[in-house]
Amino acid sequence: MAVEGVLLDIDGTLVLSNDAHAQSWVEAFAAHGYDIDYAQVRPLMGMGGDKVIPQLVSELNDEEGVGQQIAEHRKEIVINKYGPQISAANGARQMVEKLKQEGLHLIVATSASQKELDLMLKVADIEDLVKEFTSSDDAENSKPAPDIVAAALTKAN
């Protein structure tokens, strides 16, 4: 069976953003009175906020109250404070260009919000190359649950 398409991940793959995301979590929790160590957060990168928050403070979630405030604050920190410092992985654009030249169907599958996704596509310099995306809006459960991958496969046919 020939390969017809490629699901692309953004954070930690096409852009080197995992450290920025981890530090943003630390700062967002601190702003709401929680002392969370960077070493606790860093291994959780790749998971969506709905998984990260209760892993760090079991009584919180990203859908209500302080947990929701922390999640929103983290997005603002990563976009506004760390966004300008995030860089593309070496060869990210060239790889995506090559995949496109090969005629492969490309779709980004990420648990990021649309606003974060827009930033990361610009950082990776691929916003002109990839026209299909799934974001946290397209999946009920974030990574490591397979929902975002299933949503991307469905969207890409």
Backbone as a printed PyTorch tensor [residue, N CA C, xyz], in Angstrom:
tensor([[[  0.8330,  -1.1790,   0.0000],
         [  0.0000,   0.0000,   0.0000],
         [  0.8820,   1.2480,   0.0000]],

        [[  0.6220,   2.1460,  -0.9050],
         [  1.4010,   3.3790,  -1.0250],
         [  0.9460,   4.4080,   0.0030]],

        [[  1.8660,   5.2140,   0.4470],
         [  1.5510,   6.2960,   1.3560],
         [  0.8280,   7.3900,   0.5670]],

        [[ -0.3160,   7.8140,   1.0770],
         [ -1.1030,   8.8380,   0.3940],
         [ -1.0580,  10.1890,   1.1030]],

        [[ -0.8000,  10.1560,   2.3960],
         [ -0.8090,  11.3930,   3.1410],
         [  0.0340,  11.3200,   4.3960]],

        [[  0.2060,  12.4760,   5.0130],
         [  1.0090,  12.5740,   6.2250],
         [  0.2860,  13.4740,   7.2170]],

        [[  0.1560,  12.9890,   8.4450],
         [ -0.3400,  13.7990,   9.5480],
         [  0.8700,  14.4770,  10.1860]],

        [[  0.8160,  15.7810,  10.2760],
         [  1.9300,  16.5410,  10.8350],
         [  1.5940,  17.0280,  12.2370]],

        [[  2.5350,  16.8860,  13.1410],
         [  2.4190,  17.4540,  14.4750],
         [  3.2060,  18.7570,  14.4730]],

        [[  2.8140,  19.6920,  15.2960],
         [  3.4730,  21.0010,  15.3250],
         [  4.4180,  21.1280,  16.5210]],

        [[  3.8390,  21.1670,  17.7230],
         [  4.6270,  21.4420,  18.9250],
         [  5.6060,  20.3100,  19.2270]],

        [[  6.8800,  20.6870,  19.3100],
         [  7.9130,  19.7040,  19.6110],
         [  8.3520,  18.9010,  18.4010]],

        [[  7.7520,  19.1560,  17.2540],
         [  8.0980,  18.4410,  16.0290],
         [  8.5580,  19.4260,  14.9630]],

        [[  7.6340,  20.2230,  14.4510],
         [  7.9810,  21.2360,  13.4470],
         [  8.4750,  22.5310,  14.0850]],

        [[  8.0750,  22.7750,  15.3240],
         [  8.5800,  23.9260,  16.0720],
         [  9.0730,  23.4650,  17.4390]],

        [[ 10.0930,  24.1380,  17.9120],
         [ 10.7270,  23.7800,  19.1830],
         [ 10.0740,  24.5870,  20.3000]],

        [[  8.8750,  24.1700,  20.6620],
         [  8.0350,  24.9510,  21.5660],
         [  7.7730,  24.3020,  22.9160]],

        [[  8.2040,  23.0800,  23.1260],
         [  7.8430,  22.3830,  24.3580],
         [  8.3660,  23.0730,  25.6190]],

        [[  9.5680,  23.6150,  25.5770],
         [ 10.0950,  24.3190,  26.7440],
         [  9.2620,  25.5720,  27.0340]],

        [[  8.8740,  26.2950,  25.9920],
         [  8.0480,  27.4910,  26.1620],
         [  6.6880,  27.1340,  26.7510]],

        [[  6.1050,  26.0410,  26.2720],
         [  4.8210,  25.6080,  26.8220],
         [  4.9660,  25.2380,  28.2960]],

        [[  6.0100,  24.5120,  28.6340],
         [  6.2190,  24.1080,  30.0290],
         [  6.4080,  25.3220,  30.9250]],

        [[  7.2370,  26.2640,  30.5070],
         [  7.4620,  27.4640,  31.3160],
         [  6.1840,  28.2900,  31.4340]],

        [[  5.3850,  28.3130,  30.3870],
         [  4.1090,  29.0390,  30.4320],
         [  3.1640,  28.4260,  31.4570]],

        [[  3.1470,  27.0950,  31.5460],
         [  2.3330,  26.4340,  32.5750],
         [  2.8150,  26.8380,  33.9660]],

        [[  4.1290,  26.8010,  34.1860],
         [  4.6810,  27.1680,  35.4930],
         [  4.2340,  28.5830,  35.8690]],

        [[  4.3520,  29.5150,  34.9380],
         [  4.0100,  30.9100,  35.2050],
         [  2.5070,  31.0990,  35.4030]],

        [[  1.6970,  30.4060,  34.6280],
         [  0.2410,  30.5280,  34.7670],
         [ -0.2190,  29.9710,  36.1120]],

        [[  0.3250,  28.8310,  36.5180],
         [ -0.0250,  28.2790,  37.8360],
         [  0.4270,  29.2400,  38.9410]],

        [[  1.6450,  29.7770,  38.8230],
         [  2.1720,  30.6890,  39.8430],
         [  1.2970,  31.9360,  39.9830]],

        [[  0.7960,  32.4430,  38.8730],
         [ -0.0520,  33.6360,  38.9100],
         [ -1.3610,  33.3870,  39.6550]],

        [[ -1.6990,  32.1020,  39.8150],
         [ -2.9260,  31.7430,  40.5280],
         [ -2.6330,  31.0530,  41.8650]],

        [[ -1.3850,  31.2400,  42.3450],
         [ -1.0480,  30.7870,  43.6850],
         [ -0.5510,  29.3570,  43.8210]],

        [[ -0.2090,  28.7140,  42.7160],
         [  0.2690,  27.3300,  42.7700],
         [  1.7540,  27.2930,  42.4220]],

        [[  2.5320,  26.6500,  43.2810],
         [  3.9720,  26.5190,  43.0600],
         [  4.2320,  25.1820,  42.3650]],

        [[  4.3680,  25.2380,  41.0550],
         [  4.6070,  24.0450,  40.2470],
         [  6.0100,  24.1360,  39.6830]],

        [[  6.7860,  23.0990,  39.8640],
         [  8.1650,  23.0700,  39.3840],
         [  8.2070,  22.7120,  37.8910]],

        [[  9.0870,  23.3750,  37.1760],
         [  9.2740,  23.1200,  35.7450],
         [  9.5000,  21.6270,  35.4660]],

        [[ 10.2700,  20.9690,  36.3280],
         [ 10.5780,  19.5400,  36.1340],
         [  9.3180,  18.6710,  36.2200]],

        [[  8.2950,  19.1410,  36.9290],
         [  7.0200,  18.4130,  36.9880],
         [  6.2520,  18.5480,  35.6770]],

        [[  6.3580,  19.7220,  35.0580],
         [  5.5580,  20.0510,  33.8840],
         [  6.1750,  19.5190,  32.5970]],

        [[  7.4710,  19.6430,  32.4530],
         [  8.1330,  19.3560,  31.1700],
         [  7.8030,  17.9740,  30.6020]],

        [[  7.7780,  16.9080,  31.4040],
         [  7.4630,  15.5860,  30.8330],
         [  6.0210,  15.4630,  30.3230]],

        [[  5.1650,  16.3970,  30.7060],
         [  3.7600,  16.3340,  30.3060],
         [  3.5010,  17.0230,  28.9640]],

        [[  4.5150,  17.6830,  28.4150],
         [  4.3060,  18.3880,  27.1510],
         [  3.9860,  17.3790,  26.0460]],

        [[  3.0220,  17.7490,  25.2510],
         [  2.4500,  16.8410,  24.2580],
         [  1.0200,  16.5030,  24.6190]],

        [[  0.7090,  16.5920,  25.9030],
         [ -0.6690,  16.3950,  26.3620],
         [ -1.4220,  17.7170,  26.2410]],

        [[ -2.7140,  17.6210,  26.1160],
         [ -3.5450,  18.8170,  26.1380],
         [ -3.7090,  19.3210,  27.5580]],

        [[ -4.1360,  20.5770,  27.6760],
         [ -4.3380,  21.1820,  28.9850],
         [ -5.3320,  20.4400,  29.8510]],

        [[ -6.3070,  19.7670,  29.2080],
         [ -7.2890,  19.0100,  29.9790],
         [ -6.6460,  17.8470,  30.7230]],

        [[ -5.4830,  17.4100,  30.2570],
         [ -4.7420,  16.3420,  30.9340],
         [ -3.6810,  16.9240,  31.8780]],

        [[ -3.0300,  18.0090,  31.4480],
         [ -1.9320,  18.5900,  32.2280],
         [ -2.4260,  19.1250,  33.5760]],

        [[ -3.4860,  19.9030,  33.5630],
         [ -3.9420,  20.5650,  34.7910],
         [ -4.2440,  19.5710,  35.9120]],

        [[ -5.0890,  18.5450,  35.6900],
         [ -5.3490,  17.6150,  36.8030],
         [ -4.1500,  16.7410,  37.1720]],

        [[ -3.2010,  16.5800,  36.2530],
         [ -1.9670,  15.8580,  36.6040],
         [ -1.1650,  16.6450,  37.6390]],

        [[ -1.2250,  17.9680,  37.5460],
         [ -0.4350,  18.8190,  38.4250],
         [ -1.1810,  19.2140,  39.6960]],

        [[ -2.4810,  19.4740,  39.5680],
         [ -3.3300,  19.8200,  40.7230],
         [ -4.6330,  19.0610,  40.5330]],

        [[ -4.7680,  17.9560,  41.2430],
         [ -5.8470,  17.0020,  40.9860],
         [ -7.2530,  17.5830,  41.0970]],

        [[ -7.4430,  18.6100,  41.9040],
         [ -8.7990,  19.1410,  42.0760],
         [ -9.1870,  20.1710,  41.0100]],

        [[ -8.2820,  20.4740,  40.0680],
         [ -8.5670,  21.4560,  39.0240],
         [ -8.8030,  20.7890,  37.6730]],

        [[ -9.5470,  21.4880,  36.8050],
         [ -9.6950,  21.0640,  35.4100],
         [ -9.7300,  22.3080,  34.5320]],

        [[ -9.6250,  22.1120,  33.2400],
         [ -9.5240,  23.2510,  32.3280],
         [-10.8680,  23.7970,  31.8700]],

        [[-11.9600,  23.2820,  32.4180],
         [-13.2840,  23.6890,  31.9500],
         [-14.0190,  24.6420,  32.8790]],

        [[-13.4890,  24.8350,  34.1000],
         [-14.1990,  25.7100,  35.0360],
         [-13.2530,  26.2820,  36.0700]],

        [[-13.6730,  27.3740,  36.6530],
         [-12.9830,  27.9660,  37.7880],
         [-11.5320,  28.3190,  37.5360]],

        [[-10.7380,  28.1340,  38.5700],
         [ -9.3270,  28.4990,  38.5280],
         [ -8.5800,  27.7040,  37.4640]],

        [[ -8.9080,  26.4490,  37.2930],
         [ -8.2440,  25.6390,  36.2670],
         [ -8.4330,  26.2160,  34.8780]],

        [[ -9.6400,  26.6510,  34.5850],
         [ -9.9250,  27.2740,  33.2860],
         [ -9.1450,  28.5870,  33.1410]],

        [[ -9.0760,  29.3480,  34.2260],
         [ -8.3200,  30.6020,  34.2070],
         [ -6.8350,  30.3420,  33.9550]],

        [[ -6.3040,  29.3090,  34.5890],
         [ -4.9000,  28.9420,  34.3850],
         [ -4.6670,  28.5500,  32.9250]],

        [[ -5.5560,  27.7410,  32.3670],
         [ -5.4180,  27.3020,  30.9760],
         [ -5.4230,  28.4930,  30.0200]],

        [[ -6.3390,  29.4320,  30.2310],
         [ -6.4130,  30.6120,  29.3620],
         [ -5.1890,  31.4960,  29.5330]],

        [[ -4.7490,  31.6650,  30.7800],
         [ -3.5670,  32.4820,  31.0500],
         [ -2.3350,  31.8670,  30.3840]],

        [[ -2.2150,  30.5460,  30.4430],
         [ -1.0760,  29.8690,  29.8130],
         [ -1.0330,  30.1420,  28.3180]],

        [[ -2.1730,  30.1070,  27.6510],
         [ -2.2110,  30.3870,  26.2090],
         [ -1.6950,  31.7900,  25.9180]],

        [[ -2.1380,  32.7600,  26.7150],
         [ -1.6960,  34.1420,  26.5110],
         [ -0.1920,  34.2830,  26.7360]],

        [[  0.3220,  33.6060,  27.7580],
         [  1.7630,  33.6730,  28.0430],
         [  2.5540,  33.0750,  26.8860]],

        [[  2.1670,  31.8960,  26.4210],
         [  2.9510,  31.2510,  25.3640],
         [  2.8940,  32.0640,  24.0740]],

        [[  1.7520,  32.6460,  23.7720],
         [  1.6280,  33.4270,  22.5340],
         [  2.3430,  34.7720,  22.6530]],

        [[  2.0590,  35.5040,  23.7180],
         [  2.5550,  36.8750,  23.8320],
         [  3.9800,  36.9920,  24.3620]],

        [[  4.3460,  36.1550,  25.3290],
         [  5.6770,  36.2650,  25.9210],
         [  6.6940,  35.3840,  25.1950]],

        [[  6.3450,  34.1270,  24.9710],
         [  7.3170,  33.1870,  24.4130],
         [  7.2280,  33.0190,  22.8960]],

        [[  6.0970,  33.3860,  22.3110],
         [  5.9340,  33.2490,  20.8620],
         [  7.0920,  33.8000,  20.0570]],

        [[  7.5640,  35.0230,  20.3610],
         [  8.6750,  35.5820,  19.5880],
         [  9.9990,  34.8280,  19.7480]],

        [[ 10.1020,  34.0000,  20.7840],
         [ 11.3480,  33.2750,  21.0430],
         [ 11.3450,  31.8520,  20.4620]],

        [[ 10.1790,  31.3660,  20.0840],
         [ 10.0680,  29.9900,  19.5860],
         [ 10.6120,  29.9230,  18.1660]],

        [[ 11.3300,  28.8440,  17.8750],
         [ 11.9110,  28.6980,  16.5380],
         [ 11.4460,  27.4030,  15.8870]],

        [[ 11.5850,  27.3850,  14.5800],
         [ 11.2600,  26.1850,  13.8170],
         [ 12.3570,  25.1420,  14.0140]],

        [[ 11.9780,  23.8870,  13.9320],
         [ 12.9670,  22.8090,  13.9380],
         [ 13.7650,  22.9050,  12.6390]],

        [[ 15.0250,  22.5480,  12.6980],
         [ 15.8590,  22.5790,  11.4960],
         [ 15.2260,  21.7570,  10.3790]],

        [[ 15.0550,  22.3790,   9.2320],
         [ 14.5450,  21.6720,   8.0670],
         [ 13.0420,  21.4800,   8.0330]],

        [[ 12.3060,  22.1070,   8.9530],
         [ 10.8540,  21.8980,   9.0010],
         [ 10.1930,  22.2880,   7.6810]],

        [[ 10.4460,  23.4880,   7.1970],
         [  9.8170,  23.9320,   5.9540],
         [ 10.2550,  23.0620,   4.7770]],

        [[ 11.5330,  22.7630,   4.7170],
         [ 12.0440,  21.9510,   3.6110],
         [ 11.3980,  20.5680,   3.5920]],

        [[ 11.1930,  19.9880,   4.7620],
         [ 10.5520,  18.6770,   4.8190],
         [  9.1140,  18.7580,   4.3090]],

        [[  8.3780,  19.7680,   4.7590],
         [  6.9880,  19.9100,   4.3300],
         [  6.9240,  20.2030,   2.8320]],

        [[  7.8460,  21.0190,   2.3270],
         [  7.9050,  21.2760,   0.8770],
         [  8.1320,  19.9710,   0.1080]],

        [[  9.0300,  19.1360,   0.5950],
         [  9.3360,  17.8560,  -0.0610],
         [  8.1160,  16.9410,  -0.0500]],

        [[  7.4290,  16.8530,   1.0740],
         [  6.2280,  16.0290,   1.1570],
         [  5.1610,  16.5240,   0.1840]],

        [[  5.0370,  17.8210,   0.0660],
         [  4.0630,  18.4200,  -0.8510],
         [  4.4510,  18.1360,  -2.3080]],

        [[  5.7400,  18.2650,  -2.6020],
         [  6.2360,  17.9750,  -3.9570],
         [  5.9920,  16.5210,  -4.3500]],

        [[  6.0070,  15.6430,  -3.3580],
         [  5.7560,  14.2190,  -3.5990],
         [  4.2740,  13.9320,  -3.8220]],

        [[  3.4440,  14.9650,  -3.6960],
         [  2.0180,  14.8100,  -3.9380],
         [  1.2380,  14.2260,  -2.7750]],

        [[  1.8290,  14.2560,  -1.5860],
         [  1.1630,  13.6970,  -0.4250],
         [  0.1240,  14.6760,   0.1320]],

        [[ -0.9430,  14.1110,   0.6430],
         [ -2.0040,  14.8940,   1.3030],
         [ -1.4900,  15.2410,   2.6930]],

        [[ -1.3910,  16.5250,   3.0070],
         [ -0.8400,  16.9680,   4.2830],
         [ -1.9280,  17.5750,   5.1510]],

        [[ -1.9250,  17.2010,   6.4220],
         [ -2.8510,  17.7820,   7.3890],
         [ -2.1440,  17.8570,   8.7410]],

        [[ -2.3110,  18.9830,   9.4100],
         [ -1.7430,  19.1660,  10.7390],
         [ -2.7470,  18.6520,  11.7570]],

        [[ -2.2700,  17.8340,  12.6780],
         [ -3.0950,  17.2950,  13.7630],
         [ -2.4670,  17.7260,  15.0830]],

        [[ -3.1260,  18.6680,  15.7600],
         [ -2.5680,  19.2030,  16.9960],
         [ -3.6540,  19.4130,  18.0410]],

        [[ -3.2590,  19.3150,  19.2970],
         [ -4.1700,  19.6180,  20.4030],
         [ -4.1450,  21.0950,  20.7570]],

        [[ -3.3670,  21.8740,  20.0360],
         [ -3.2840,  23.3110,  20.3010],
         [ -4.5980,  23.9940,  19.9450]],

        [[ -4.8150,  25.1620,  20.5330],
         [ -5.9630,  25.9850,  20.1580],
         [ -5.6940,  26.5960,  18.7860]],

        [[ -6.7120,  27.1090,  18.1490],
         [ -6.5440,  27.7180,  16.8310],
         [ -5.5700,  28.8930,  16.8740]],

        [[ -5.6410,  29.6940,  17.9210],
         [ -4.7470,  30.8450,  18.0600],
         [ -3.2880,  30.3990,  18.1860]],

        [[ -3.0440,  29.3470,  18.9800],
         [ -1.6920,  28.8140,  19.1130],
         [ -1.2310,  28.1860,  17.7990]],

        [[ -2.1370,  27.4730,  17.1410],
         [ -1.8130,  26.8430,  15.8660],
         [ -1.3880,  27.8890,  14.8460]],

        [[ -2.1110,  28.9880,  14.7630],
         [ -1.7580,  30.0480,  13.8190],
         [ -0.3340,  30.5430,  14.0590]],

        [[  0.0190,  30.7570,  15.3270],
         [  1.3720,  31.1890,  15.6700],
         [  2.4020,  30.1470,  15.2460]],

        [[  2.1540,  28.8810,  15.5820],
         [  3.1360,  27.8400,  15.3080],
         [  3.3250,  27.5960,  13.7980]],

        [[  2.2640,  27.7440,  13.0230],
         [  2.3970,  27.6200,  11.5660],
         [  3.2950,  28.7190,  11.0070]],

        [[  3.1630,  29.9260,  11.5680],
         [  4.0300,  31.0390,  11.1470],
         [  5.4730,  30.7770,  11.5590]],

        [[  5.6670,  30.2950,  12.7850],
         [  7.0180,  30.0010,  13.2640],
         [  7.6700,  28.9410,  12.3730]],

        [[  6.9270,  27.9040,  12.0210],
         [  7.4540,  26.8340,  11.1730],
         [  7.5790,  27.2700,   9.7190]],

        [[  6.9720,  28.4090,   9.3830],
         [  6.9870,  28.9600,   8.0280],
         [  6.3490,  27.9960,   7.0230]],

        [[  5.1950,  27.4350,   7.4410],
         [  4.4930,  26.4970,   6.5510],
         [  3.0430,  26.8790,   6.3220]],

        [[  2.6370,  28.0760,   6.7760],
         [  1.2290,  28.4440,   6.6420],
         [  0.7790,  28.4840,   5.1880]],

        [[  1.7130,  28.6770,   4.2500],
         [  1.3640,  28.6770,   2.8300],
         [  1.3780,  27.2800,   2.2170]],

        [[  1.8940,  26.3080,   2.9500],
         [  2.0470,  24.9530,   2.4070],
         [  0.9610,  23.9870,   2.8510]],

        [[  0.4590,  24.1650,   4.0450],
         [ -0.5310,  23.2430,   4.6070],
         [ -1.8400,  23.9930,   4.7720]],

        [[ -2.8890,  23.4540,   4.1820],
         [ -4.1900,  24.1350,   4.1930],
         [ -5.2460,  23.4020,   5.0140]],

        [[ -4.9040,  22.2410,   5.5550],
         [ -5.8580,  21.4840,   6.3740],
         [ -5.2790,  21.2860,   7.7630]],

        [[ -6.1570,  21.4640,   8.7640],
         [ -5.7280,  21.4070,  10.1540],
         [ -6.8280,  20.8240,  11.0100]],

        [[ -6.4210,  20.2180,  12.0970],
         [ -7.3360,  19.9330,  13.1940],
         [ -6.6920,  20.5420,  14.4310]],

        [[ -7.5250,  21.0920,  15.2950],
         [ -7.0360,  21.7100,  16.5290],
         [ -7.8530,  21.1600,  17.6880]],

        [[ -7.6460,  21.7240,  18.8560],
         [ -8.3720,  21.2560,  20.0440],
         [ -9.8870,  21.3650,  19.8440]],

        [[-10.3230,  22.2400,  18.9570],
         [-11.7570,  22.3850,  18.6810],
         [-12.3590,  21.1580,  18.0000]],

        [[-11.5120,  20.3310,  17.3980],
         [-11.9860,  19.1920,  16.6110],
         [-11.9940,  17.8640,  17.3590]],

        [[-11.5670,  17.8630,  18.6080],
         [-11.4550,  16.6020,  19.3530],
         [-12.0350,  16.7560,  20.7520]],

        [[-12.7490,  15.7390,  21.1770],
         [-13.3020,  15.7700,  22.5260],
         [-12.2090,  15.5960,  23.5660]],

        [[-11.2800,  14.6900,  23.3060],
         [-10.1820,  14.4130,  24.2340],
         [ -8.8560,  14.7460,  23.5710]],

        [[ -7.9590,  15.3740,  24.3440],
         [ -6.6570,  15.7580,  23.8050],
         [ -5.6740,  14.5910,  23.8880]],

        [[ -4.5000,  14.8120,  23.2890],
         [ -3.4470,  13.8020,  23.3530],
         [ -3.1060,  13.5200,  24.8170]],

        [[ -2.7760,  12.3180,  25.1510],
         [ -2.4460,  11.2060,  24.2770],
         [ -3.6300,  10.4000,  23.7530]],

        [[ -4.8660,  10.7970,  24.0420],
         [ -6.0240,  10.1260,  23.4400],
         [ -5.9290,  10.2730,  21.9170]],

        [[ -6.4330,   9.3160,  21.1680],
         [ -6.2930,   9.3450,  19.7090],
         [ -7.3000,  10.2290,  18.9760]],

        [[ -8.1320,  10.9740,  19.6940],
         [ -9.2140,  11.7440,  19.0750],
         [ -8.7410,  12.6960,  17.9820]],

        [[ -7.6370,  13.4120,  18.2250],
         [ -7.1740,  14.3890,  17.2440],
         [ -6.6820,  13.6990,  15.9760]],

        [[ -6.0770,  12.5270,  16.1290],
         [ -5.6320,  11.7540,  14.9610],
         [ -6.8520,  11.2560,  14.1780]],

        [[ -7.8430,  10.7560,  14.8850],
         [ -9.0760,  10.3050,  14.2110],
         [ -9.7600,  11.4550,  13.4960]],

        [[ -9.7950,  12.6330,  14.1250],
         [-10.4080,  13.8110,  13.4970],
         [ -9.6430,  14.1990,  12.2320]],

        [[ -8.3170,  14.1460,  12.2870],
         [ -7.4940,  14.4900,  11.1150],
         [ -7.7050,  13.4880,   9.9890]],

        [[ -7.7680,  12.2120,  10.3220],
         [ -7.9930,  11.1810,   9.3000],
         [ -9.3550,  11.3630,   8.6380]],

        [[-10.3580,  11.6670,   9.4470],
         [-11.7050,  11.8940,   8.9130],
         [-11.7190,  13.1210,   8.0000]],

        [[-11.1200,  14.2000,   8.4720],
         [-11.0950,  15.4470,   7.7050],
         [-10.3470,  15.2670,   6.3790]],

        [[ -9.3020,  14.4810,   6.4010],
         [ -8.4810,  14.2650,   5.2010],
         [ -9.0380,  13.1810,   4.2790]],

        [[-10.1210,  12.5330,   4.7260],
         [-10.6800,  11.4010,   3.9700],
         [ -9.6820,  10.2680,   3.8060]]])
